[in-house]
C-alpha positions in Angstrom: -11.8 33.1 -11.5 -9.1 30.4 -11.1 -6.4 30.9 -8.5 -2.8 30.7 -9.8 -1.9 29.0 -6.5 -3.1 25.4 -6.1 -4.0 24.1 -2.7 -3.5 20.5 -1.8 -6.4 18.8 -0.1 -7.0 15.2 1.0 -10.5 13.6 1.0 -10.7 10.5 3.2 -13.6 8.1 3.1 -13.8 5.4 5.7 -16.2 2.5 5.2 -16.8 -0.3 7.7 -18.0 -3.7 6.6 -18.2 -7.2 8.1 -15.4 -9.4 6.8 -16.2 -13.1 6.9 -12.5 -14.1 6.4 -11.2 -12.2 9.4 -14.6 -12.5 11.3 -14.4 -8.9 12.3 -15.4 -5.5 11.1 -12.8 -4.1 8.7 -12.5 -0.4 8.0 -11.4 0.4 4.4 -10.1 3.8 3.9 -10.1 5.3 0.5 -8.1 8.5 0.0 -8.2 11.0 -2.9 -5.6 13.7 -3.2 -6.8 16.8 -4.9 -5.2 19.9 -6.3 -7.9 22.6 -5.8 -8.0 25.6 -8.1 -11.0 27.6 -6.8 -14.0 25.5 -7.8 -12.2 22.9 -10.0 -10.5 19.8 -8.6 -8.5 17.0 -10.3 -8.0 13.6 -8.6 -4.3 12.6 -8.7 -4.5 8.9 -7.7 -8.1 7.9 -8.1 -7.2 5.1 -10.5 -4.9 3.6 -7.9 -7.5 4.1 -5.1 -10.3 2.5 -7.1 -8.4 -0.8 -7.2 -6.9 -0.9 -3.7 -8.3 -2.0 -0.4 -6.3 -0.9 2.7 -6.9 -3.4 5.5 -6.2 -1.9 8.9 -6.1 -5.3 10.6 -2.4 -6.1 11.3 -1.4 -9.6 10.2 1.8 -11.5 9.4 2.9 -11.2 5.8 1.8 -14.8 4.7 -1.7 -14.2 6.3 -2.0 -11.0 4.3 -1.1 -12.8 1.1 -3.8 -15.5 1.9 -6.4 -12.8 2.9 -5.9 -11.0 -0.5 -6.1 -14.3 -2.4 -9.4 -15.2 -0.7 -10.7 -11.8 -1.9 -9.5 -12.6 -5.5 -6.9 -9.9 -5.1 -3.2 -9.8 -4.5 -0.8 -8.1 -2.0 0.3 -4.8 -3.5 3.2 -4.7 -5.9 5.0 -1.6 -7.2 6.5 -0.8 -10.6 7.3 2.9 -10.3 8.4 5.4 -7.6 5.0 7.2 -7.5 3.3 4.0 -6.3 5.3 4.0 -3.1 4.5 7.7 -2.4 0.8 7.1 -3.1 0.9 4.3 -0.5 2.8 6.5 1.9 -0.2 8.9 1.8 -2.1 6.3 3.9 0.1 7.3 6.9 0.8 3.7 7.8 3.7 1.3 7.5 2.1 -1.5 5.4 3.1 -4.8 3.9 3.7 -5.1 0.2 3.9 -8.3 -1.8 7.7 -8.4 -1.8 9.8 -11.0 0.0 13.3 -12.5 -0.1 14.8 -15.9 -0.3 18.6 -16.0 -0.4 18.9 -12.2 -1.0 16.7 -12.3 -4.1 13.7 -10.0 -3.6 10.7 -11.1 -5.7 7.1 -10.1 -5.8 4.4 -12.5 -4.7 3.6 -13.1 -8.4 7.1 -14.5 -8.9 8.6 -11.5 -10.8 12.0 -10.0 -9.7 11.8 -6.5 -8.3 13.0 -4.3 -11.1 12.2 -1.1 -9.3 13.2 -0.6 -5.6 12.8 2.1 -3.0 14.8 0.9 0.0 15.3 3.2 3.0 18.7 4.7 2.5 20.4 3.1 5.5 21.9 -0.2 6.4 19.1 -2.4 7.7 19.7 -4.0 11.1 16.8 -6.3 10.4 17.1 -9.7 9.0 13.6 -9.6 7.7 12.6 -11.4 4.6 9.4 -9.5 3.9 9.0 -5.9 2.7 6.8 -3.0 3.8 6.4 0.6 2.8 6.8 3.2 5.6 4.9 6.5 5.8 7.7 8.3 4.0 7.4 6.0 0.9 10.6 4.0 1.5 10.7 0.2 1.7 12.0 -1.6 4.8 12.4 -5.2 5.6 10.9 -6.9 8.6 10.4 -10.4 10.0 7.6 -12.0 8.0 6.0 -13.0 11.4 5.6 -9.3 12.4 2.2 -7.8 11.9 1.3 -4.8 9.8 -1.7 -3.4 7.9 -1.7 -4.2 4.2 -3.2 -3.3 0.8 -4.8 -5.8 -1.5 -5.4 -4.8 -5.1 -7.1 -5.9 -8.2 -5.4 -5.9 -11.6 -1.9 -4.5 -11.9 -0.4 -1.2 -10.9 
């Protein structure tokens, strides 16, 4: 019998591997969010999770960009609001591939940011690099600050 009330569950897999670029052990965390109806489950964001690599090592923004490039990946970009909330599920404030020069926010691939999800407050920061907080909102920070980040393959 299938319950009429879905339950939300989160499966977290953590895998450690030796990273030759950072010369340290990196722990990649893959998360799957499930709606559970008795014995059936449907993954909500498995397509996103399959192409993303959350790197816990906190690095400056430009070093994150370089790290991802060495892995033949790119720093995460976002096109729709659900992307930010999928990322927020990590529970971390992480760098994304968005930075600013002269108030023009562009993705690391050179495209203008058509979709934005800025924190609804006036920023006191004069940062030129963007991150997603654990609530799914974007914030700016100094590019020299260090945060975890997500590299991804393909486009989201």
